[in-house]
Short mmCIF file of C-alpha atoms (C1' of nucleotides) in Angstrom, two decimals:
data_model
loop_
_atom_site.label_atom_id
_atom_site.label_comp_id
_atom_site.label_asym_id
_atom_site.label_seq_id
_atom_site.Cartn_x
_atom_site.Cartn_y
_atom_site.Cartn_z
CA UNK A 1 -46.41 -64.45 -85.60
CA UNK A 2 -45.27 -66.17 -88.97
CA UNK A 3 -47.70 -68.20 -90.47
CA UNK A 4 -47.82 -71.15 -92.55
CA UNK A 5 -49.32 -69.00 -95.55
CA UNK A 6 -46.30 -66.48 -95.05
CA UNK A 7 -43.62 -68.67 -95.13
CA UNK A 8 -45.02 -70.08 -99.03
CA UNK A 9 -45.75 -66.41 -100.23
CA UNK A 10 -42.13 -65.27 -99.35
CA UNK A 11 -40.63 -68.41 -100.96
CA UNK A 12 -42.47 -67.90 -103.97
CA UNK A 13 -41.58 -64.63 -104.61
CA UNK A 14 -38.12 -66.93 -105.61
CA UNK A 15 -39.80 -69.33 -106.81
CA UNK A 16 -41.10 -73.15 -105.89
CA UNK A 17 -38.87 -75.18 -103.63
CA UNK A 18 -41.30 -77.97 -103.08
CA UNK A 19 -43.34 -80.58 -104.44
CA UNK A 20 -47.65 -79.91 -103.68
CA UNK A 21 -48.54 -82.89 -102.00
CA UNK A 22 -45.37 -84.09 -100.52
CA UNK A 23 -43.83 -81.22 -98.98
CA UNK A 24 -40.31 -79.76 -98.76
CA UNK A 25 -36.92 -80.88 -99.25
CA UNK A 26 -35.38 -78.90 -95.82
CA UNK A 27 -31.79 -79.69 -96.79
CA UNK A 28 -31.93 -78.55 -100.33
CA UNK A 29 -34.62 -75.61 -98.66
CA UNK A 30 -31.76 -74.59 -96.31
CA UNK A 31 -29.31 -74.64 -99.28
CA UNK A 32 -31.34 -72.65 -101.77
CA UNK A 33 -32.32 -69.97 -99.14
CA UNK A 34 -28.28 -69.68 -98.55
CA UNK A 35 -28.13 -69.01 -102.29
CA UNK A 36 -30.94 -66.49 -102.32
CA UNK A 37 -28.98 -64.62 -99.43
CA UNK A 38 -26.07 -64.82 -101.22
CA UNK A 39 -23.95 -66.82 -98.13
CA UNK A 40 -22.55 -69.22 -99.95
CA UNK A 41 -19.65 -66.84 -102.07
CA UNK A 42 -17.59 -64.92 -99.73
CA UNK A 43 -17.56 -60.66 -100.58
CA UNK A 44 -14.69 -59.33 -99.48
CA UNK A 45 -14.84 -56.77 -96.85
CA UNK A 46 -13.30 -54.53 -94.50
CA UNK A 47 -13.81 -52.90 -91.20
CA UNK A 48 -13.53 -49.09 -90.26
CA UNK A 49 -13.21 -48.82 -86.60
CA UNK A 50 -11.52 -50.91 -84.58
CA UNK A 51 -13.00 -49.90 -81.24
CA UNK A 52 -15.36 -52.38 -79.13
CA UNK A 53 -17.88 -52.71 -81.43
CA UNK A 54 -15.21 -53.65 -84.23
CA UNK A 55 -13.93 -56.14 -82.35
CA UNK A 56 -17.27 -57.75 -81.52
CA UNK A 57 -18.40 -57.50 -84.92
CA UNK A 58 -14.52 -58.87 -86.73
CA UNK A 59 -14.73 -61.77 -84.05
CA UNK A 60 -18.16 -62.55 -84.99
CA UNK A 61 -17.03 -65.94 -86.42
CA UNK A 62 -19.50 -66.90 -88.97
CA UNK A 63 -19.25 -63.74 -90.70
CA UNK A 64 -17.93 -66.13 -93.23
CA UNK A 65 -21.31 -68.15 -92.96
CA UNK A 66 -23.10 -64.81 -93.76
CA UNK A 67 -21.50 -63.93 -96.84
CA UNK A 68 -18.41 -61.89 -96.23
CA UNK A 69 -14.75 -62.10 -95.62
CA UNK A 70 -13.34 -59.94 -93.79
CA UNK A 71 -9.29 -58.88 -95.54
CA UNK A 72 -8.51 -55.65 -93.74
CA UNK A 73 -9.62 -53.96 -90.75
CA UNK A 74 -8.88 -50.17 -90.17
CA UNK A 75 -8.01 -47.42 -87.33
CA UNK A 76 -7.14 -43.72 -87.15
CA UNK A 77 -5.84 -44.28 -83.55
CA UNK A 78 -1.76 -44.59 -83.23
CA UNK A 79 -2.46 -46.47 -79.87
CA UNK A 80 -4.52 -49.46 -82.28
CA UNK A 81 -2.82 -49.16 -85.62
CA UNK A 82 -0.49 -52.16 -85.68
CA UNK A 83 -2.22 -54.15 -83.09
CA UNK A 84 -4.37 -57.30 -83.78
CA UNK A 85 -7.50 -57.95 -84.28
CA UNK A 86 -9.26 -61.47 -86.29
CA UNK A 87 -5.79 -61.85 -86.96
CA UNK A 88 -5.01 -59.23 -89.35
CA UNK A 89 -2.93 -56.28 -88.13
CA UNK A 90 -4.98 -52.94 -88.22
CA UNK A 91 -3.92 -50.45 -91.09
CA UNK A 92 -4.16 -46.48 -90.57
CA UNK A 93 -6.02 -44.00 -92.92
CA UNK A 94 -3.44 -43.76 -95.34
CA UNK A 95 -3.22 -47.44 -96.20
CA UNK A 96 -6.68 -47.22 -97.30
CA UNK A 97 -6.72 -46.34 -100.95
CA UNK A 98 -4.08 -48.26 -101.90
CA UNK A 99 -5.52 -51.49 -100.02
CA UNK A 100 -8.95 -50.57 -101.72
CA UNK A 101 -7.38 -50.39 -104.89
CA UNK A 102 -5.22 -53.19 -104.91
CA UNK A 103 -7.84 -55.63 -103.46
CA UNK A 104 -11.16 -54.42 -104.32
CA UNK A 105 -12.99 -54.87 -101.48
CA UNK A 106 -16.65 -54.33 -101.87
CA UNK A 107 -18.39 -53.89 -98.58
CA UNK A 108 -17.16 -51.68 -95.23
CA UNK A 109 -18.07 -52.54 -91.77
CA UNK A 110 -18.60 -48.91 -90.39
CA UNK A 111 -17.83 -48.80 -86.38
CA UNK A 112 -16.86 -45.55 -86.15
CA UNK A 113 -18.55 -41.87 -85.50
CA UNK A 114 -21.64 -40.53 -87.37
CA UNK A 115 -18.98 -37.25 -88.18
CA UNK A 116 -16.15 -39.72 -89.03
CA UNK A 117 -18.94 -41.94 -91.54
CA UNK A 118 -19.98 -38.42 -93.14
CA UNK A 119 -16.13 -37.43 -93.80
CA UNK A 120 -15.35 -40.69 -95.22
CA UNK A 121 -18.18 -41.74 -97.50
CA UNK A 122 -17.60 -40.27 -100.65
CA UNK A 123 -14.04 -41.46 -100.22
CA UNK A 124 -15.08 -45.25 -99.67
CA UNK A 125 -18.00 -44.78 -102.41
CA UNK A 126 -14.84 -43.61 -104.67
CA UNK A 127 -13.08 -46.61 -104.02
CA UNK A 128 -15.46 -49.03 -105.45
CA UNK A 129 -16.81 -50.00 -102.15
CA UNK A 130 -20.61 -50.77 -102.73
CA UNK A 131 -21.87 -51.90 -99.82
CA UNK A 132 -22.30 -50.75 -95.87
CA UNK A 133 -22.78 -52.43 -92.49
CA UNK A 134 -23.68 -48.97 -91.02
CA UNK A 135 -23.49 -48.77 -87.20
CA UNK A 136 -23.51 -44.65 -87.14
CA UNK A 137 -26.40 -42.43 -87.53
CA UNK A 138 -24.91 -41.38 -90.56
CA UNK A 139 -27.79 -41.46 -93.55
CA UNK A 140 -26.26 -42.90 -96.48
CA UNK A 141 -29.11 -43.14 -98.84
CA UNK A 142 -29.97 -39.96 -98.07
CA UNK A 143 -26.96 -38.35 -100.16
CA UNK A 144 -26.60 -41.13 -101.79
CA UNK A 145 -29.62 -43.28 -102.75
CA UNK A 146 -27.81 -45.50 -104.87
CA UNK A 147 -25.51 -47.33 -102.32
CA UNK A 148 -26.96 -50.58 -100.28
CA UNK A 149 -26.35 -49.94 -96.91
CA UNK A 150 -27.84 -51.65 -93.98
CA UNK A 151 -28.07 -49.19 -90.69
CA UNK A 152 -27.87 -50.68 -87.06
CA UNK A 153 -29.77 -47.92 -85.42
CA UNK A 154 -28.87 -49.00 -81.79
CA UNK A 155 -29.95 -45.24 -80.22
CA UNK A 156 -33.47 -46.15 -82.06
CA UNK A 157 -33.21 -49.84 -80.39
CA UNK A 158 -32.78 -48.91 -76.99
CA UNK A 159 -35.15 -45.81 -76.96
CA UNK A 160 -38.04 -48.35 -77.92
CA UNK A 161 -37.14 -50.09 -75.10
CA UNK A 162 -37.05 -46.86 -72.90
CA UNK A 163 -40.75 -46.25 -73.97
CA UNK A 164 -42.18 -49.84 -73.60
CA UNK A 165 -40.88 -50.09 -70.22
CA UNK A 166 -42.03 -46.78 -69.15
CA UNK A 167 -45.31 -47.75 -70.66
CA UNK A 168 -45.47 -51.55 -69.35
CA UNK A 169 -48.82 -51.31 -67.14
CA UNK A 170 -50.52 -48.87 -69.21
CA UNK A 171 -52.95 -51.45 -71.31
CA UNK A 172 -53.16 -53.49 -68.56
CA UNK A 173 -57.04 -54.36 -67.23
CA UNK A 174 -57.97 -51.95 -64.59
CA UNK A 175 -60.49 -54.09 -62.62
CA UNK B 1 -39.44 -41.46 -97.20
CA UNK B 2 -41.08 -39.70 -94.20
CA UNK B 3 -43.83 -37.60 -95.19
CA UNK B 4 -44.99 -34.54 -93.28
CA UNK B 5 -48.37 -36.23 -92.92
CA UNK B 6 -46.90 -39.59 -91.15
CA UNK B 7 -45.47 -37.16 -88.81
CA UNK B 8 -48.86 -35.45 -88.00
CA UNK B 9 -50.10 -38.89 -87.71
CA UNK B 10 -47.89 -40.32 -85.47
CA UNK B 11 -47.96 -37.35 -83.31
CA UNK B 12 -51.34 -36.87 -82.96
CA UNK B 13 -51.02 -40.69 -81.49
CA UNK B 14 -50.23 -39.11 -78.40
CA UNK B 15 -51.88 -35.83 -78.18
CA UNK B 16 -51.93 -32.34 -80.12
CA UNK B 17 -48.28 -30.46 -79.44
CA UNK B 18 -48.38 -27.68 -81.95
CA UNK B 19 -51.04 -24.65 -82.94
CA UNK B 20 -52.91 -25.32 -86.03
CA UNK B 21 -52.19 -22.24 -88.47
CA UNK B 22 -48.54 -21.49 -86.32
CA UNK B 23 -46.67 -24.50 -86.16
CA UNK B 24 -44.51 -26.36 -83.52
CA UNK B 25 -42.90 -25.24 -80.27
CA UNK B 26 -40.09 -27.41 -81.49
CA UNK B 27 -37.99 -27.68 -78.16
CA UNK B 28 -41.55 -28.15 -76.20
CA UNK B 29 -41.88 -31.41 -78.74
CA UNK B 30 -38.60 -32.27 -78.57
CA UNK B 31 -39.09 -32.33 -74.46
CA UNK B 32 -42.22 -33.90 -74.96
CA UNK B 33 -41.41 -36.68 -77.29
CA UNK B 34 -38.49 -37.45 -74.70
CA UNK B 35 -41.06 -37.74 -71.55
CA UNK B 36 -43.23 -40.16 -74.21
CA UNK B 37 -40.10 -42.55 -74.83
CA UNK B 38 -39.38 -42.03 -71.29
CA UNK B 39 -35.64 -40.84 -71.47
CA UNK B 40 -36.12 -37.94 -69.40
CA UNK B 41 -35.93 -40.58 -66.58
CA UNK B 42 -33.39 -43.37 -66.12
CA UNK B 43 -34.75 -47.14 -65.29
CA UNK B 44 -31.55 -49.15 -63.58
CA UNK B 45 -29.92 -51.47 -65.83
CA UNK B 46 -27.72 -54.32 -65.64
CA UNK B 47 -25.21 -55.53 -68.02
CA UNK B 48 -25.20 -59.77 -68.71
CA UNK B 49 -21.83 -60.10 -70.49
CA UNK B 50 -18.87 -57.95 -70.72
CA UNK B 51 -17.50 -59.01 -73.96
CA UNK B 52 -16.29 -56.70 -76.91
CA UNK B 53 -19.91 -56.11 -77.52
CA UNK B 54 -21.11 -55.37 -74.02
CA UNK B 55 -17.80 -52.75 -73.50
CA UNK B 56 -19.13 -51.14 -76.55
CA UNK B 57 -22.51 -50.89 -75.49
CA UNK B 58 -21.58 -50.16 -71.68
CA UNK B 59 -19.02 -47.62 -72.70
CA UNK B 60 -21.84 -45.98 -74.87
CA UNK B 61 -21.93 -42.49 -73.24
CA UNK B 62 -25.39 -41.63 -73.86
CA UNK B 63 -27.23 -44.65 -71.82
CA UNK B 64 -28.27 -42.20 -69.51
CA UNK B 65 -29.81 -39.90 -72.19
CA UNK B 66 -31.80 -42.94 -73.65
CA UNK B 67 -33.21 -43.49 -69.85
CA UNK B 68 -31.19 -45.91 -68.28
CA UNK B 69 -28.77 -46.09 -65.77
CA UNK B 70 -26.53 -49.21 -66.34
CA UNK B 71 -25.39 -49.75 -62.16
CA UNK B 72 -23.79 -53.42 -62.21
CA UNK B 73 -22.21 -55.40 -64.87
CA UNK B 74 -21.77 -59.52 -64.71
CA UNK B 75 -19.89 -61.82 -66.71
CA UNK B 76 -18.84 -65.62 -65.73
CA UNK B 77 -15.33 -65.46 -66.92
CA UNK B 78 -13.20 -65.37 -64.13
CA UNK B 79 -10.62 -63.99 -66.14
CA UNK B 80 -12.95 -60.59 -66.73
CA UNK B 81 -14.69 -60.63 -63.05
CA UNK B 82 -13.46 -57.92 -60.83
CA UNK B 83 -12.08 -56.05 -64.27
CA UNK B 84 -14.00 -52.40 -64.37
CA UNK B 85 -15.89 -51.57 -67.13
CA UNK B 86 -17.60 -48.51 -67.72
CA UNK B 87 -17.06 -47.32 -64.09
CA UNK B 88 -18.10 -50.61 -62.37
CA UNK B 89 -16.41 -53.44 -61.28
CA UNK B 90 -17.61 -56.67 -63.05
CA UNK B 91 -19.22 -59.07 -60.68
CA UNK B 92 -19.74 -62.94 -61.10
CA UNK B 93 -22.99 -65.26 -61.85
CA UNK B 94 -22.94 -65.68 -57.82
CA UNK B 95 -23.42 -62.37 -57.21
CA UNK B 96 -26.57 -61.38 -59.61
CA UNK B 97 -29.65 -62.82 -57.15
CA UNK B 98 -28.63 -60.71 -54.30
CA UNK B 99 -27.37 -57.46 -56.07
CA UNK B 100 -31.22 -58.01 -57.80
CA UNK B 101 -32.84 -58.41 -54.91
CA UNK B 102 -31.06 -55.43 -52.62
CA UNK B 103 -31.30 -52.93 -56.13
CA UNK B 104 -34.24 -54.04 -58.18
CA UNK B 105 -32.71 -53.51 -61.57
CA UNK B 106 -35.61 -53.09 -64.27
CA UNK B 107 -33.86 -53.89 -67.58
CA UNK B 108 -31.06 -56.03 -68.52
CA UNK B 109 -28.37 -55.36 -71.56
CA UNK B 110 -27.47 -59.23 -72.68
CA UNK B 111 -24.28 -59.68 -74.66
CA UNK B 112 -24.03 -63.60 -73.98
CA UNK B 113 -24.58 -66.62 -76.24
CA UNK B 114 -28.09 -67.52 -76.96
CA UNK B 115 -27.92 -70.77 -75.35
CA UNK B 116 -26.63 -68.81 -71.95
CA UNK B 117 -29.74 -66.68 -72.24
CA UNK B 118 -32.03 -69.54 -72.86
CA UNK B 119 -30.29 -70.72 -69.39
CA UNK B 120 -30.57 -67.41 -67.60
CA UNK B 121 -33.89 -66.17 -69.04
CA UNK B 122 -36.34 -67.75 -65.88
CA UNK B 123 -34.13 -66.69 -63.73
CA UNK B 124 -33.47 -62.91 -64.56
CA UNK B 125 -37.64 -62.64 -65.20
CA UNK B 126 -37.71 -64.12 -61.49
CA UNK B 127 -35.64 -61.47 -59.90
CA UNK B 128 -38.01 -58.67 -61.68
CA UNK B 129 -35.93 -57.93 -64.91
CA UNK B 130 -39.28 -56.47 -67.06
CA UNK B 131 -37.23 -55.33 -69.90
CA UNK B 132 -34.47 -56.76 -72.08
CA UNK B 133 -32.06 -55.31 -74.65
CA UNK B 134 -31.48 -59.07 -76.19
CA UNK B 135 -28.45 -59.37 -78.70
CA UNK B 136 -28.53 -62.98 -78.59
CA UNK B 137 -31.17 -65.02 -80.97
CA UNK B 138 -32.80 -66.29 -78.32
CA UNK B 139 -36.89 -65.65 -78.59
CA UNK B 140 -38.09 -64.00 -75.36
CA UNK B 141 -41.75 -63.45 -76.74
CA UNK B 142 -42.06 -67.35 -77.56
CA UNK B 143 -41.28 -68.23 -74.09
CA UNK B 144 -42.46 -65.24 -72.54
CA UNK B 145 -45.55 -63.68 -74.24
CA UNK B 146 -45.45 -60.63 -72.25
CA UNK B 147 -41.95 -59.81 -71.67
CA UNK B 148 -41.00 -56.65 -73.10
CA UNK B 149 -37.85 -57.35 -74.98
CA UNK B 150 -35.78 -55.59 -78.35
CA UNK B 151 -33.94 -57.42 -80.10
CA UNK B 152 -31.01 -56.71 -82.31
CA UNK B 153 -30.27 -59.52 -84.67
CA UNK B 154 -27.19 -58.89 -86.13
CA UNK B 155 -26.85 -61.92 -87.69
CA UNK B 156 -30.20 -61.29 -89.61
CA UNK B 157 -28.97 -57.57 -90.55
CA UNK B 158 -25.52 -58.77 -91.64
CA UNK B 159 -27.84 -61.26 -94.09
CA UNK B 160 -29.88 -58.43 -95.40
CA UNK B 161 -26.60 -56.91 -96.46
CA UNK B 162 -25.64 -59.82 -98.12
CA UNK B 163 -28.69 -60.38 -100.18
CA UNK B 164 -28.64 -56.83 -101.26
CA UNK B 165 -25.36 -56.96 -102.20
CA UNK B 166 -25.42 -59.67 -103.82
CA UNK B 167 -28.42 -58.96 -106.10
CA UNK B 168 -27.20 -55.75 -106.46
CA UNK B 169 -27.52 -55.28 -110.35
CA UNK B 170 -30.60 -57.68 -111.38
CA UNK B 171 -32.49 -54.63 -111.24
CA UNK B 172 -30.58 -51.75 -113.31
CA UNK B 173 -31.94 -51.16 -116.84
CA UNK B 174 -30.09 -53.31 -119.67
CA UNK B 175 -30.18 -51.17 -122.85
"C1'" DT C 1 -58.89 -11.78 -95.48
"C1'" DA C 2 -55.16 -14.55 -97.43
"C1'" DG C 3 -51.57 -17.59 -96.42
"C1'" DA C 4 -49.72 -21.00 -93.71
"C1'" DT C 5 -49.71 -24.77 -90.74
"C1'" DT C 6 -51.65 -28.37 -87.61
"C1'" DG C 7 -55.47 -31.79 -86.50
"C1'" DT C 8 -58.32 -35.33 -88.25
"C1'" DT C 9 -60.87 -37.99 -91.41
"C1'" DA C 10 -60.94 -40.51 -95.88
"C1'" DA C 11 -58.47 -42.89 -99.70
"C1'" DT C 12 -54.74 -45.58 -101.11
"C1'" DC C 13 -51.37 -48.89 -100.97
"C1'" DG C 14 -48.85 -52.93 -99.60
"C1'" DA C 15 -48.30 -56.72 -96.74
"C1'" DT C 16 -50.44 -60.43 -94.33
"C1'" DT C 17 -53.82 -63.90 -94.13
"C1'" DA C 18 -57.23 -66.91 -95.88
"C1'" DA C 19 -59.10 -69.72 -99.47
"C1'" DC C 20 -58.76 -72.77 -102.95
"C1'" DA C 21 -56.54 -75.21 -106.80
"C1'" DA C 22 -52.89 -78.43 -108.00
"C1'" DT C 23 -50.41 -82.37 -107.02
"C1'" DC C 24 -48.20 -86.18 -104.52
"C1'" DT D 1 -59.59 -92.18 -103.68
"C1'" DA D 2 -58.68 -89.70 -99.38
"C1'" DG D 3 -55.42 -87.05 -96.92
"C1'" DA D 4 -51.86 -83.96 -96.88
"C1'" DT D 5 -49.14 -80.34 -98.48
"C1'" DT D 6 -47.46 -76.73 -101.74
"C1'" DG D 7 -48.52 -73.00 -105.28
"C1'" DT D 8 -51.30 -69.12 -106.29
"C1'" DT D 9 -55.10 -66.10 -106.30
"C1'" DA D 10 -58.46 -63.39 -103.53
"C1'" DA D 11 -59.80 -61.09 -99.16
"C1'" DT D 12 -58.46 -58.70 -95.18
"C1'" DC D 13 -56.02 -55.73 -92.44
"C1'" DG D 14 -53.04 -52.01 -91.08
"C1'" DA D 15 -50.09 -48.41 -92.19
"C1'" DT D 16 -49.09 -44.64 -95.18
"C1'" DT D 17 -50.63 -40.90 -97.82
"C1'" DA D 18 -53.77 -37.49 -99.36
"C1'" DA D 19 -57.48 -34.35 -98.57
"C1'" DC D 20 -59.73 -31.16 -96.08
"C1'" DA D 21 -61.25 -28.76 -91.87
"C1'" DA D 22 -59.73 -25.85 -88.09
"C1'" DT D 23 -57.10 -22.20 -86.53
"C1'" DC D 24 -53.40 -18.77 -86.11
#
DNA sequence: TAGATTGTTAATCGATTAACAATC
DNA sequence: TAGATTGTTAATCGATTAACAATC
């Protein structure tokens, strides 16, 4: 449950968007809230893995409207490397310090294996990339508690689901 | 951080499962936290959607060892029904009353627009569906106060990742 | 017994909520 | 002025951490 006296804490932790009395401005709300998220200038990015998941993730349309652009997209596979995918042809591994260092991307889209992640970090971390969208198990801050990385821990996701459902009538009144 | 004390605390939740002054049987815990997240049995799943994201998720080997059993997939494109995916042969929006009704599927894995699952939400609940592993931003709780559902909001994630990016040196020390 | 380790209660911390002041 | 709504401080709640008791 949000509540009324969350939503004016959080905002004012950047500050006051609104006038006591009279209320808010939602369009300029909307707009300084993209700001705060940082939606509105486009990071460049790439994507590591061009599997399933990278393809859901590249094709994602608005990852525009969330703050990234995605300029290269990357596959160890000879079966992928070449093909297509939100229209930029995938590179292989050995395109990828050169790319990184001619185009500076800053954040990596990371669809590929917890073992692959650990190989590859300090490479990526090397090549000025500062950011991760971290779909492995890998634990980033744990060797490296400087980087910003944002884990999608869908094992953890589906497991909580595994135990509510087995748990479902447990609280229930026994009358 | 996870402290050793947060772990005595969270196990002791459920019961005692070491010897104070010894220590932990640690494959007895490990076999005993799996029977309390209830993977050591599989609840039949169905798959809503078999886009990029749902092959991902479908494909993801280890369903089984997170305790489900995914044993139907659906999709409405008639471009994709009849296709095979993970093992099973995709089956139309026609098809999902009866196959729910004759199998009694427990959970369903939703890779569709939000909108679809707004549209399909009554329905699924209807033919028993208790649990839902909801990728779409549609908000089962508000409609549903006691449907078990996780959510994975990748949208909000990706967001995080841009904020922290983005604000990524307002901290560091200026000397 | 001394050392080590878990179980359990108490203290601390942070986040959420409620209350009130400020302002239209 | 009265009503409404935001800004901000104080109170509450829950989760994390620390302390200690129990036991090998």
């Amino acid at each position: 449950m949000v509540t009324a006296s969350q939503i004016r804490q959080d905002l004012n932790c950047f500050g006051g968007f609104g006038q006591q009395g009279y209320g808010y401005n939602v369009e300029l709300l909307h707009r300084e809230i993209g700001e705060i998220l940082g939606v509105s200038r486009q990071t460049p990015a790439i994507l590591i893995g061009c599997g399933n998941l990278g393809h859901a993730l590249a094709n994602q349309q608005d990852l525009r409207k969330k703050g990234f652009e995605l300029i290269a997209a990357f596959d160890n596979s000879p079966k992928i490397i070449g093909s297509e995918i939100a229209g930029l042809k995938v590179k292989g591994p050995d395109e990828l310090a050169n790319f990184c260092i001619e185009y500076k991307p800053k954040m990596a889209i990371l669809c590929i294996p917890t073992a692959a992640v650990a190989e590859l970090a300090d490479t990526l971390i090397n090549l000025g990339i500062v950011g991760f969208w971290n779909f492995s198990s890998y634990d980033f801050n744990y060797n490296y508690p400087d980087v910003t990385a944002v884990n999608v821990h869908l094992s953890d996701s589906i497991m909580t689901l595994s135990y509510m459902v087995t748990h479902l009538h447990e609280d229930e009144d026994t009358d």
